[in-house]
Every structure is written in C-alpha cells, then in structure tokens.
Short mmCIF file of C-alpha atoms in Angstrom, two decimals:
data_model
loop_
_atom_site.label_atom_id
_atom_site.label_comp_id
_atom_site.label_asym_id
_atom_site.label_seq_id
_atom_site.Cartn_x
_atom_site.Cartn_y
_atom_site.Cartn_z
CA MET A 1 -42.86 -22.17 2.99
CA SER A 2 -42.68 -25.88 3.73
CA TYR A 3 -41.14 -27.10 6.97
CA LYS A 4 -41.25 -30.71 5.76
CA ASN A 5 -38.27 -30.06 3.47
CA TYR A 6 -36.18 -29.02 6.49
CA LYS A 7 -37.69 -31.10 9.29
CA GLU A 8 -35.29 -34.03 8.95
CA ARG A 9 -32.30 -31.71 9.23
CA VAL A 10 -33.71 -29.86 12.23
CA ILE A 11 -34.42 -33.10 14.11
CA LYS A 12 -30.97 -34.46 13.22
CA TYR A 13 -29.24 -31.30 14.46
CA ARG A 14 -31.29 -31.20 17.63
CA ARG A 15 -30.65 -34.82 18.57
CA TYR A 16 -26.93 -34.51 17.93
CA LEU A 17 -26.77 -31.42 20.12
CA HIS A 18 -28.84 -33.15 22.79
CA GLN A 19 -26.40 -36.05 22.89
CA HIS A 20 -23.37 -33.75 23.05
CA PRO A 21 -24.24 -31.02 25.58
CA GLU A 22 -21.65 -28.55 26.83
CA VAL A 23 -22.10 -26.21 29.78
CA SER A 24 -21.73 -22.43 29.77
CA PHE A 25 -18.48 -20.93 28.46
CA LYS A 26 -17.27 -24.42 27.46
CA GLU A 27 -19.27 -24.88 24.23
CA PHE A 28 -16.18 -25.45 22.07
CA GLU A 29 -17.38 -28.56 20.24
CA THR A 30 -20.92 -27.18 20.02
CA ILE A 31 -19.87 -24.02 18.20
CA LYS A 32 -17.54 -26.07 15.98
CA TYR A 33 -20.52 -28.25 15.00
CA ILE A 34 -22.68 -25.18 14.31
CA LYS A 35 -20.00 -23.52 12.19
CA GLY A 36 -19.55 -26.73 10.22
CA ILE A 37 -23.21 -26.58 9.21
CA LEU A 38 -23.11 -22.85 8.45
CA GLU A 39 -20.08 -23.34 6.21
CA GLN A 40 -22.26 -25.45 3.91
CA MET A 41 -24.56 -22.46 3.24
CA GLU A 42 -23.31 -20.65 0.14
CA ASN A 43 -24.90 -17.30 1.05
CA CYS A 44 -23.63 -17.25 4.64
CA THR A 45 -20.73 -15.29 6.11
CA ILE A 46 -19.59 -16.49 9.54
CA GLU A 47 -18.01 -14.25 12.16
CA SER A 48 -16.86 -15.16 15.68
CA ILE A 49 -17.71 -12.73 18.48
CA THR A 50 -16.25 -14.78 21.35
CA ASP A 51 -14.48 -18.13 21.60
CA THR A 52 -17.73 -20.11 21.87
CA SER A 53 -20.25 -18.00 19.94
CA ALA A 54 -20.79 -17.07 16.31
CA VAL A 55 -22.98 -15.02 14.00
CA ALA A 56 -24.19 -16.11 10.57
CA ILE A 57 -24.73 -13.20 8.15
CA PHE A 58 -26.94 -13.20 5.06
CA ASN A 59 -27.39 -10.23 2.69
CA LYS A 60 -24.56 -8.33 4.37
CA GLY A 61 -25.06 -4.57 4.10
CA LYS A 62 -28.59 -4.79 2.66
CA GLY A 63 -31.49 -2.87 4.24
CA LYS A 64 -32.13 -3.21 7.95
CA LYS A 65 -29.98 -5.40 10.15
CA ILE A 66 -32.17 -8.01 11.86
CA GLY A 67 -30.91 -10.44 14.50
CA LEU A 68 -32.32 -13.92 15.19
CA ARG A 69 -30.94 -15.33 18.43
CA ALA A 70 -30.58 -18.88 19.77
CA ASP A 71 -28.74 -19.91 22.95
CA ILE A 72 -26.49 -22.97 22.67
CA ASP A 73 -25.34 -24.02 26.16
CA ALA A 74 -26.48 -26.90 28.38
CA LEU A 75 -26.77 -27.40 32.15
CA PRO A 76 -24.65 -29.32 34.69
CA ILE A 77 -27.36 -31.98 35.20
CA GLU A 78 -27.23 -35.77 34.86
CA GLU A 79 -29.99 -36.68 32.40
CA GLU A 80 -32.81 -39.03 33.47
CA ALA A 81 -35.18 -38.50 30.51
CA ASP A 82 -36.37 -41.63 28.69
CA VAL A 83 -35.23 -40.72 25.17
CA ASP A 84 -33.16 -42.67 22.64
CA TYR A 85 -30.78 -39.75 22.14
CA LYS A 86 -29.75 -39.29 25.78
CA SER A 87 -26.76 -37.17 26.72
CA LEU A 88 -23.40 -38.86 26.15
CA ASN A 89 -21.57 -36.28 28.25
CA LYS A 90 -21.72 -37.27 31.91
CA GLY A 91 -23.03 -34.54 34.17
CA ALA A 92 -24.28 -32.34 31.32
CA MET A 93 -27.76 -32.12 29.80
CA HIS A 94 -29.85 -29.93 27.54
CA ALA A 95 -32.59 -29.49 30.14
CA CYS A 96 -33.89 -26.12 28.97
CA GLY A 97 -34.45 -26.56 25.25
CA HIS A 98 -31.41 -24.71 23.95
CA ASP A 99 -30.66 -27.65 21.66
CA GLY A 100 -34.06 -27.07 20.08
CA HIS A 101 -33.51 -23.32 19.75
CA THR A 102 -30.18 -23.90 18.02
CA ALA A 103 -31.41 -26.63 15.68
CA THR A 104 -34.46 -24.58 14.69
CA LEU A 105 -32.39 -21.51 13.92
CA LEU A 106 -30.02 -23.61 11.81
CA GLY A 107 -33.02 -24.95 9.88
CA ALA A 108 -34.44 -21.45 9.39
CA LEU A 109 -31.07 -20.19 8.15
CA TRP A 110 -30.99 -23.02 5.61
CA TYR A 111 -34.33 -21.75 4.31
CA ILE A 112 -33.04 -18.16 4.18
CA ASN A 113 -29.95 -19.39 2.36
CA ASP A 114 -32.04 -21.31 -0.18
CA TYR A 115 -34.51 -18.47 -0.80
CA ILE A 116 -32.21 -15.51 -0.27
CA GLU A 117 -33.96 -13.46 -2.99
CA ALA A 118 -37.10 -13.35 -0.82
CA PHE A 119 -35.31 -11.37 1.92
CA ASP A 120 -34.72 -7.64 1.57
CA ASN A 121 -32.68 -7.08 4.72
CA GLU A 122 -29.45 -8.23 6.31
CA ILE A 123 -30.28 -11.27 8.45
CA VAL A 124 -27.91 -12.27 11.25
CA GLY A 125 -28.29 -15.57 13.05
CA ILE A 126 -26.88 -15.20 16.58
CA PHE A 127 -25.60 -18.39 18.21
CA GLN A 128 -25.06 -17.25 21.77
CA HIS A 129 -23.10 -19.10 24.43
CA ALA A 130 -23.53 -19.22 28.21
CA GLU A 131 -27.13 -18.18 28.79
CA GLU A 132 -27.29 -20.31 31.93
CA LEU A 133 -24.44 -18.75 33.92
CA ILE A 134 -24.29 -15.20 35.25
CA PRO A 135 -23.00 -12.77 33.93
CA GLY A 136 -24.11 -14.54 30.74
CA GLY A 137 -22.84 -14.86 27.22
CA ALA A 138 -25.20 -12.24 25.80
CA ARG A 139 -23.59 -9.50 27.86
CA GLU A 140 -20.14 -10.63 26.73
CA MET A 141 -21.25 -10.44 23.09
CA VAL A 142 -23.11 -7.14 23.46
CA ASP A 143 -20.20 -5.47 25.26
CA THR A 144 -18.10 -5.85 22.09
CA GLY A 145 -20.35 -3.25 20.44
CA TYR A 146 -21.13 -5.63 17.58
CA PHE A 147 -24.91 -5.22 17.86
CA ASP A 148 -25.09 -1.45 18.30
CA ASP A 149 -26.28 -0.83 14.72
CA PHE A 150 -28.92 -3.58 14.61
CA SER A 151 -32.48 -2.50 13.82
CA PHE A 152 -33.98 -5.15 16.09
CA ILE A 153 -33.36 -8.62 17.53
CA TYR A 154 -35.86 -11.45 17.94
CA GLY A 155 -35.62 -14.62 20.01
CA HIS A 156 -37.93 -17.21 21.50
CA HIS A 157 -38.02 -19.99 24.06
CA TYR A 158 -39.77 -23.33 23.79
CA TRP A 159 -41.69 -23.26 27.04
CA THR A 160 -43.19 -26.23 28.89
CA LEU A 161 -45.17 -23.97 31.23
CA THR A 162 -47.28 -22.78 28.27
CA ASN A 163 -49.59 -25.19 26.45
CA TYR A 164 -48.59 -26.51 23.05
CA GLY A 165 -50.72 -24.54 20.60
CA ASP A 166 -50.18 -21.20 22.35
CA ILE A 167 -47.54 -18.62 21.45
CA ASP A 168 -47.00 -16.07 24.20
CA VAL A 169 -45.81 -12.64 23.08
CA LYS A 170 -45.87 -10.10 25.90
CA TYR A 171 -45.58 -6.35 25.93
CA ASP A 172 -43.03 -4.72 28.25
CA HIS A 173 -41.56 -7.22 30.75
CA ALA A 174 -40.99 -10.69 29.32
CA SER A 175 -38.87 -11.91 32.25
CA ALA A 176 -37.73 -10.81 35.69
CA ASN A 177 -34.61 -9.25 37.11
CA SER A 178 -32.83 -12.29 38.52
CA ASP A 179 -30.33 -11.76 41.35
CA LEU A 180 -28.47 -13.95 43.86
CA TYR A 181 -27.33 -13.51 47.45
CA HIS A 182 -24.79 -15.39 49.56
CA ILE A 183 -24.68 -14.78 53.32
CA GLU A 184 -22.48 -15.98 56.16
CA ILE A 185 -23.99 -15.53 59.62
CA ILE A 186 -21.32 -15.70 62.29
CA GLY A 187 -21.94 -16.59 65.92
CA HIS A 188 -19.92 -18.44 68.53
CA GLY A 189 -19.98 -22.23 68.57
CA GLY A 190 -19.50 -24.68 71.37
CA HIS A 191 -20.89 -27.71 73.14
CA ALA A 192 -24.56 -28.43 72.49
CA SER A 193 -25.15 -29.05 76.21
CA THR A 194 -24.30 -25.44 77.10
CA PRO A 195 -26.12 -23.23 74.60
CA GLN A 196 -26.08 -20.36 77.12
CA LEU A 197 -22.33 -20.11 76.61
CA ASN A 198 -22.61 -19.95 72.83
CA LEU A 199 -24.13 -17.66 70.24
CA ASP A 200 -26.12 -20.03 68.04
CA PRO A 201 -26.08 -18.95 64.37
CA ILE A 202 -28.71 -21.54 63.44
CA VAL A 203 -31.33 -19.77 65.56
CA ALA A 204 -30.33 -16.41 64.09
CA SER A 205 -30.43 -17.79 60.55
CA THR A 206 -33.91 -19.27 60.88
CA GLN A 207 -35.10 -15.97 62.33
CA PHE A 208 -33.56 -14.13 59.38
CA ILE A 209 -35.20 -16.47 56.84
CA ASN A 210 -38.60 -15.99 58.47
CA ASN A 211 -38.15 -12.23 58.61
CA ILE A 212 -37.27 -11.79 54.95
CA GLN A 213 -40.57 -13.40 53.95
CA THR A 214 -42.19 -10.13 55.06
CA ILE A 215 -40.33 -8.32 52.28
CA VAL A 216 -42.89 -9.80 49.89
CA SER A 217 -45.93 -9.80 52.18
CA ARG A 218 -45.49 -6.42 53.90
CA HIS A 219 -43.12 -4.22 51.88
CA ALA A 220 -43.58 -4.99 48.18
CA ASP A 221 -46.49 -3.62 46.17
CA PRO A 222 -48.80 -6.64 45.65
CA PHE A 223 -49.49 -5.49 42.08
CA ASN A 224 -45.79 -5.81 41.18
CA PRO A 225 -44.37 -9.32 41.61
CA VAL A 226 -41.44 -9.91 43.96
CA VAL A 227 -40.02 -13.34 44.81
CA VAL A 228 -37.44 -13.94 47.54
CA SER A 229 -36.43 -17.59 47.91
CA ASN A 230 -33.77 -18.78 50.35
CA THR A 231 -32.51 -21.98 48.75
CA VAL A 232 -29.28 -22.78 50.60
CA PHE A 233 -28.86 -23.44 54.35
CA ASN A 234 -25.59 -25.08 55.38
CA ALA A 235 -24.77 -25.53 59.06
CA GLY A 236 -22.87 -28.08 61.12
CA ASN A 237 -21.83 -31.57 60.07
CA VAL A 238 -23.34 -35.04 60.30
CA GLY A 239 -21.44 -36.80 63.09
CA SER A 240 -21.06 -33.56 65.06
CA GLU A 241 -24.55 -33.40 66.50
CA ASN A 242 -23.17 -32.38 69.90
CA VAL A 243 -21.57 -29.23 68.45
CA ILE A 244 -23.28 -25.89 67.92
CA PRO A 245 -21.54 -24.46 64.82
CA SER A 246 -19.97 -21.04 64.65
CA LYS A 247 -21.21 -20.19 61.18
CA VAL A 248 -24.18 -20.73 58.88
CA PHE A 249 -24.08 -20.22 55.13
CA LEU A 250 -27.25 -19.06 53.37
CA GLY A 251 -27.99 -18.46 49.73
CA GLY A 252 -30.97 -17.59 47.62
CA SER A 253 -32.46 -15.77 44.66
CA VAL A 254 -34.42 -12.57 44.23
CA ARG A 255 -36.82 -11.97 41.33
CA THR A 256 -38.36 -8.58 40.59
CA LEU A 257 -39.75 -6.66 37.63
CA ARG A 258 -39.16 -3.05 38.67
CA GLN A 259 -35.76 -1.59 39.48
CA GLU A 260 -37.16 0.09 42.60
CA ASP A 261 -38.26 -3.31 43.93
CA ARG A 262 -34.84 -4.72 43.15
CA GLN A 263 -33.27 -1.99 45.27
CA LEU A 264 -35.87 -2.40 48.02
CA VAL A 265 -35.04 -6.09 48.46
CA LYS A 266 -31.31 -5.36 48.64
CA GLU A 267 -31.85 -2.75 51.35
CA LEU A 268 -34.20 -4.91 53.42
CA LEU A 269 -31.91 -7.93 53.29
CA GLU A 270 -29.14 -5.80 54.74
CA LYS A 271 -31.42 -4.21 57.36
CA ASN A 272 -32.50 -7.64 58.59
CA LEU A 273 -28.88 -8.71 58.84
CA GLU A 274 -28.01 -5.54 60.74
CA GLN A 275 -30.66 -6.46 63.32
CA LEU A 276 -28.68 -9.60 64.09
CA LYS A 277 -25.67 -7.46 64.91
CA SER A 278 -27.57 -5.95 67.83
CA LEU A 279 -27.76 -9.48 69.26
CA GLY A 280 -24.03 -10.00 68.94
CA TYR A 281 -23.83 -11.75 65.57
CA ASP A 282 -21.74 -10.72 62.61
CA TYR A 283 -22.35 -11.38 58.91
CA THR A 284 -21.02 -11.10 55.40
CA LEU A 285 -23.30 -10.43 52.43
CA LYS A 286 -22.49 -10.85 48.75
CA TYR A 287 -25.32 -9.66 46.52
CA THR A 288 -24.95 -10.39 42.81
CA ASP A 289 -26.94 -8.42 40.27
CA GLY A 290 -27.88 -11.07 37.73
CA TYR A 291 -29.85 -10.73 34.53
CA ASP A 292 -32.02 -7.69 34.00
CA SER A 293 -35.64 -8.03 33.02
CA VAL A 294 -36.17 -8.61 29.29
CA MET A 295 -38.09 -5.60 27.99
CA ASN A 296 -40.01 -6.12 24.76
CA ASN A 297 -40.04 -3.08 22.52
CA GLU A 298 -43.60 -2.00 21.63
CA GLN A 299 -43.14 -1.69 17.86
CA VAL A 300 -41.17 -4.92 17.48
CA THR A 301 -43.70 -6.72 19.68
CA ASP A 302 -46.59 -5.40 17.57
CA TYR A 303 -44.82 -6.84 14.53
CA VAL A 304 -44.14 -10.25 16.11
CA ARG A 305 -47.72 -10.50 17.38
CA SER A 306 -49.01 -9.75 13.88
CA ILE A 307 -46.93 -12.64 12.52
CA VAL A 308 -48.44 -15.03 15.08
CA GLU A 309 -51.95 -13.85 14.22
CA GLU A 310 -51.34 -14.32 10.49
CA HIS A 311 -49.53 -17.65 10.51
CA PHE A 312 -50.91 -19.26 13.69
CA PRO A 313 -54.51 -18.01 13.99
CA GLY A 314 -55.99 -18.39 17.47
CA GLU A 315 -52.66 -19.21 19.12
CA LEU A 316 -51.59 -15.73 20.27
CA VAL A 317 -51.68 -15.25 24.05
CA SER A 318 -50.15 -12.76 26.45
CA GLU A 319 -49.41 -14.31 29.83
CA ARG A 320 -47.85 -12.78 32.92
CA PRO A 321 -44.10 -12.12 32.82
CA MET A 322 -41.86 -15.10 33.45
CA MET A 323 -40.26 -14.69 36.89
CA GLY A 324 -37.16 -16.55 35.79
CA GLY A 325 -34.04 -14.87 34.48
CA GLU A 326 -33.07 -14.66 30.80
CA ASP A 327 -29.88 -13.06 29.54
CA PHE A 328 -31.56 -12.00 26.29
CA SER A 329 -32.03 -8.84 28.39
CA ALA A 330 -28.48 -7.83 27.43
CA PHE A 331 -29.74 -7.55 23.84
CA SER A 332 -33.02 -5.84 24.78
CA ASN A 333 -31.14 -3.28 26.91
CA ARG A 334 -29.10 -2.25 23.85
CA VAL A 335 -31.29 -2.93 20.79
CA PRO A 336 -35.09 -2.86 20.22
CA SER A 337 -36.09 -6.48 20.76
CA CYS A 338 -38.86 -8.99 21.27
CA TYR A 339 -38.66 -12.30 23.12
CA ALA A 340 -41.51 -14.80 22.76
CA PHE A 341 -42.48 -18.09 24.41
CA ILE A 342 -43.68 -20.93 22.20
CA GLY A 343 -45.84 -23.36 24.16
CA ALA A 344 -44.41 -26.88 24.50
CA LYS A 345 -46.48 -28.35 27.33
CA ALA A 346 -48.14 -31.63 26.31
CA PRO A 347 -48.90 -34.99 27.97
CA GLY A 348 -45.59 -36.63 28.76
CA TYR A 349 -43.70 -33.40 28.10
CA ASP A 350 -44.59 -31.40 31.18
CA TYR A 351 -41.46 -31.68 33.33
CA ASN A 352 -40.22 -28.24 34.25
CA HIS A 353 -37.14 -26.71 32.72
CA HIS A 354 -33.89 -27.72 34.48
CA HIS A 355 -35.44 -31.02 35.63
CA PRO A 356 -33.34 -34.15 34.89
CA LYS A 357 -36.39 -35.70 33.16
CA PHE A 358 -37.08 -32.64 31.01
CA LYS A 359 -38.14 -33.52 27.47
CA LEU A 360 -38.96 -31.27 24.54
CA LEU A 361 -41.82 -31.97 22.14
CA GLU A 362 -40.22 -31.96 18.69
CA ASP A 363 -43.51 -30.99 17.00
CA VAL A 364 -42.97 -27.49 18.38
CA PHE A 365 -39.95 -26.92 16.14
CA GLU A 366 -42.14 -26.17 13.12
CA LYS A 367 -43.53 -23.13 14.91
CA GLY A 368 -40.10 -21.84 15.85
CA PHE A 369 -38.80 -22.46 12.33
CA LYS A 370 -41.64 -20.43 10.81
CA MET A 371 -41.37 -17.65 13.40
CA PHE A 372 -37.67 -17.10 12.71
CA ILE A 373 -38.29 -17.00 8.95
CA GLU A 374 -41.33 -14.72 9.00
CA VAL A 375 -39.74 -12.28 11.45
CA ALA A 376 -36.78 -12.05 9.07
CA ARG A 377 -38.84 -11.92 5.86
CA ASN A 378 -40.89 -8.81 6.57
CA GLY A 379 -38.66 -6.92 9.00
CA SER A 380 -38.91 -3.74 6.94
CA LYS A 381 -42.44 -3.35 8.31
CA VAL A 382 -41.09 -2.46 11.76
CA GLN A 383 -41.17 1.32 12.19
CA LEU A 384 -39.34 2.25 15.37
CA ASN A 385 -40.02 5.48 17.27
#
C-alpha cells in the first residue's frame, strides 16, 4: 500500500475543505463536495442519511458490515492561523481537524475503490455532520436505525495533545460524558450605595461558584475524573456601576466518566442552588445532557491495537481518557466501536483544538489513511462476544 499515490489528492481535498468551512448542521456545500468526489469512484454507492451527511458503500451485502467514520463540520471561529489556505468563510474555521479526517477518509476510500478485490467485507465510509454542536449529528444518524446491523465502526481524531509518532488506542473510556448547565440567580437590585436594601445576586453567585468546586475536591472519587468548570458569568452593565443588578447568568460544563458521577454533579449543583433559596434568592437551572462517554469495545480495540503494532511499530500508546466530549459515542452506544487518537503535536503545530491559530500537521494524514484501510482490510478477524 503506497500513500504517495494518494497523497496529492488527500492534501488537495483537505485544503479545499479548510478554505470552505461550514458549521454544524449547515454543511450543505461540504457534503455536496464530498459526494462529487465519491461519484467518481466506480465501486461506490452513495446514500444520504440526513440533509448534510452521507455514507459511501463498497462491496454492498458482502461479509461483515464495517463503518469508517469522519466528521465534516467546522467551528464558528475567525481563523488566525498563518497558512496559505486560510478560511474564506468569515467567522468559520476548521479548528479541530475535521477537514483532515474527511480528506483522509476520502483518500482511503479511493484506495478501497481501486483495490476492491482485496476487501472481503462491506465497507461503509461515514461522513458525519455536526459533531461540534449538541445533540450532535451522530445521534441524528444513529436514530434512523441505519447502523443497527453494522459489525463494528472505527474512527480516529488527529490530536495535538498527543505527540506526533504516537497512536493512542484506549480500552473502555475514550472520552468523557460532556454536559452543560445554564443558571439564572435572581436577587433584588437597587442602588449601589444602599446594599442593605437589596439582595445582591453577584455575592450569591460567587459563593455558589466557590462552593461547587468542592464537588470535585470533597465529593467525587479522586480515582475517577470529574471536571466542573464555570465558564460564563454575566452581571450588570458597563456604565451602570452604581446599580446592583437583579440577576446573574452563569454557565459551565461538566465532564465525567461514570454515570454515577454524572448524576452526583447534577444533584450537588441543585443542592447548592437550593441553599441560596434559604437566603432569599431564587434561581432557574437548565442542565443539558450532552455527549456520552465514548466506550471502546474490547474486541474491536484489540484488533485496532494489533494494526498499530504491525504497521506502526513502537507507536502504540494508551493514555488517560480525553475529558472532552465526542459524539462518536452515539455510534459506540449502538454498535461495537473503537475510537483512536493519532498524535499530531509537533513544533509549530501545538495550538490546542478550537484555538483560532490551530494548525494541523499534514504529515499525519499518512497514518490516518493507512489506519482506515487496514481496519477495513482485515475486519473479518474481529470476533465479537
């Protein structure tokens, strides 16, 4: 298998996608571009699952049904990266590598198309929309029932928190449960010179934020990661410094691995808010269950790890679970799956995902290209319990 025969196409696809990013649920031109490439593959059958997603089927009805997934959406970020192929769509950017995932899968499917006789199973390329926005495109696709008869699904992420030269394939949890909360704390505003006549929601809100830090330090099992981050605090207005506001708006995210910890955080958030009621405050709480933790199936993970060991000797690692959210969990909740992280951290390429200066090392695409192909080639080896 020679990547060099496909490299030019992969880079071309990736740079086009990078210059033409579209945010979640609005990937209309992106999926049109992808389908245009797939239509050139003589052994490919294209089906649309939603308006902005597609699947590419090879060897329909033959052997096991194996899914290869790439996410296609971008983020609402203004790009600041110093690249020649900068985003042409104002306020949108591929700042998480989805352009690379998509281009690599397209390249791998070209290889499968060209060497179809080497594949004994039905191979389905999954071009999934809206990974970045809860409830996520994966859930929308999975809820159609389309994937219920798949043998297994594989996906990977180019990851700038893992060194280039390492491929991280974890057992069990690959990512965290990722939830959101939005809170309104309601007091009684008034003149700043007479705080005794008011009920200051800023004081109550800062007390609440400090108190919820003890969820992690005093309630959660230290051997099971829990992250509670309050990231939004909106109160008052510039120009109204002599006014104590009546309301404060808070927002944040909760990351857990275990379902019992997920429930614990929900309960303790509400208990801390109830304490404010005893002081005369009121509140509203909207808690949004986001993406579930991606759970890697043991047998599929054994298989994927064996591929890394064979084709990339010395590069296999198993790091701690990513505490970010990943909607690949919708697939792993329904179908035996494995989700890997291909290291992309290198000098000059170490900005974090979702940063406006995020850049992706294009050398990493060869690894993703080979992983997609080898997972598809020998999928009959996976014996599920």
